[in-house]
Amino acid sequence: MSTIDSPAIGTATINAVSVDCPAKTNLTLHVGPSHAEWGGRHELDTIYCAVGVYDTVTATRKAPGSGFSLNLEGAYLGDLASSGSDMRRNHAVLALFAMAEASGHEPDVALNIDKRIPVGAGMAGGSTDAAAVLRALNVLTGANFSAEQLRALALTVGSDVPYCVTGG
């Protein structure tokens, strides 16, 4: 589904990983009842289809204890929140913290997102960015989670994030 661009994995430490992830559209969508056990999220019956518009997410290792940062660039940012308080609600940041918790690594990572998927267009731009973060951190941290493990982790971030991780 997405393309990962990173240095060859061997004995060298990988310091940055870039992932291109495509937008998606819903060919069909039926929203079912909400479920309390899913945090109030709704059951969905849908068919997704990837489209040829991509965001690029680059995750770069930072010094231990320095925390995370998020940089957004691109022509289609719309009204995407950039304040510190809203940053933690960004799907990419949610994915960063989900992966940090699941892998046992600190979230000392700089995320750069080159947005080409228009914000608010219903094309899963936030979800695909979250999926790209999970895939990038899987390589950057050496977590080596399987596709199934990444999809399960992705589901904690959003209902369409697992699709964005691996396609289908």
PDB file of N, CA, C and O in Angstrom, residues 18 40 43 45 75-76 96 100 102 125 130 134 136 151 157:
ATOM      1  N   SER A  18      11.374   7.512   5.387  1.00  0.00           N
ATOM      2  CA  SER A  18      10.287   8.207   4.693  1.00  0.00           C
ATOM      3  C   SER A  18       9.307   7.189   4.135  1.00  0.00           C
ATOM      4  O   SER A  18       9.720   6.158   3.600  1.00  0.00           O
ATOM      5  N   GLY A  40     -17.143   4.809  21.650  1.00  0.00           N
ATOM      6  CA  GLY A  40     -18.222   5.525  20.980  1.00  0.00           C
ATOM      7  C   GLY A  40     -18.122   5.523  19.464  1.00  0.00           C
ATOM      8  O   GLY A  40     -18.942   6.121  18.780  1.00  0.00           O
ATOM      9  N   GLU A  43     -19.767   1.313  13.981  1.00  0.00           N
ATOM     10  CA  GLU A  43     -19.499   0.194  13.095  1.00  0.00           C
ATOM     11  C   GLU A  43     -19.604   0.713  11.659  1.00  0.00           C
ATOM     12  O   GLU A  43     -20.496   1.497  11.333  1.00  0.00           O
ATOM     13  N   ASP A  45     -19.457  -0.334   7.410  1.00  0.00           N
ATOM     14  CA  ASP A  45     -19.453  -1.308   6.329  1.00  0.00           C
ATOM     15  C   ASP A  45     -19.090  -0.517   5.085  1.00  0.00           C
ATOM     16  O   ASP A  45     -19.865   0.334   4.632  1.00  0.00           O
ATOM     17  N   ALA A  75       0.660  22.449   0.144  1.00  0.00           N
ATOM     18  CA  ALA A  75      -0.298  23.442  -0.351  1.00  0.00           C
ATOM     19  C   ALA A  75      -1.717  23.217   0.157  1.00  0.00           C
ATOM     20  O   ALA A  75      -2.550  24.104   0.032  1.00  0.00           O
ATOM     21  N   TYR A  76      -2.001  22.043   0.728  1.00  0.00           N
ATOM     22  CA  TYR A  76      -3.388  21.711   1.075  1.00  0.00           C
ATOM     23  C   TYR A  76      -3.598  21.511   2.570  1.00  0.00           C
ATOM     24  O   TYR A  76      -4.334  20.619   2.981  1.00  0.00           O
ATOM     25  N   LEU A  96       2.213   7.965  16.639  1.00  0.00           N
ATOM     26  CA  LEU A  96       3.546   8.008  17.248  1.00  0.00           C
ATOM     27  C   LEU A  96       3.490   7.498  18.686  1.00  0.00           C
ATOM     28  O   LEU A  96       4.289   6.651  19.088  1.00  0.00           O
ATOM     29  N   ALA A 100       5.019   4.086  20.271  1.00  0.00           N
ATOM     30  CA  ALA A 100       5.980   4.197  21.369  1.00  0.00           C
ATOM     31  C   ALA A 100       5.566   3.297  22.528  1.00  0.00           C
ATOM     32  O   ALA A 100       6.391   2.564  23.085  1.00  0.00           O
ATOM     33  N   ALA A 102       3.502   0.646  22.404  1.00  0.00           N
ATOM     34  CA  ALA A 102       3.500  -0.762  22.005  1.00  0.00           C
ATOM     35  C   ALA A 102       4.910  -1.330  21.872  1.00  0.00           C
ATOM     36  O   ALA A 102       5.141  -2.504  22.159  1.00  0.00           O
ATOM     37  N   GLY A 125      -6.584  11.574   4.674  1.00  0.00           N
ATOM     38  CA  GLY A 125      -5.258  12.164   4.810  1.00  0.00           C
ATOM     39  C   GLY A 125      -4.669  11.959   6.187  1.00  0.00           C
ATOM     40  O   GLY A 125      -3.500  11.586   6.324  1.00  0.00           O
ATOM     41  N   ALA A 130      -1.135   8.651   9.723  1.00  0.00           N
ATOM     42  CA  ALA A 130      -0.953   7.801  10.896  1.00  0.00           C
ATOM     43  C   ALA A 130      -0.375   6.454  10.494  1.00  0.00           C
ATOM     44  O   ALA A 130       0.549   5.945  11.140  1.00  0.00           O
ATOM     45  N   LEU A 134       3.264   4.703  11.617  1.00  0.00           N
ATOM     46  CA  LEU A 134       3.429   3.357  12.167  1.00  0.00           C
ATOM     47  C   LEU A 134       4.441   2.559  11.353  1.00  0.00           C
ATOM     48  O   LEU A 134       5.325   1.894  11.917  1.00  0.00           O
ATOM     49  N   ALA A 136       6.840   3.759   9.356  1.00  0.00           N
ATOM     50  CA  ALA A 136       8.168   4.359   9.479  1.00  0.00           C
ATOM     51  C   ALA A 136       8.799   4.002  10.821  1.00  0.00           C
ATOM     52  O   ALA A 136       9.976   3.620  10.881  1.00  0.00           O
ATOM     53  N   ARG A 151      -1.594  -3.553  11.930  1.00  0.00           N
ATOM     54  CA  ARG A 151      -3.019  -3.300  11.674  1.00  0.00           C
ATOM     55  C   ARG A 151      -3.800  -3.230  12.991  1.00  0.00           C
ATOM     56  O   ARG A 151      -4.675  -2.395  13.146  1.00  0.00           O
ATOM     57  N   VAL A 157      -6.000   3.825  16.549  1.00  0.00           N
ATOM     58  CA  VAL A 157      -5.909   5.227  16.130  1.00  0.00           C
ATOM     59  C   VAL A 157      -7.143   5.645  15.338  1.00  0.00           C
ATOM     60  O   VAL A 157      -7.630   6.759  15.472  1.00  0.00           O
TER      61      VAL A 157
END
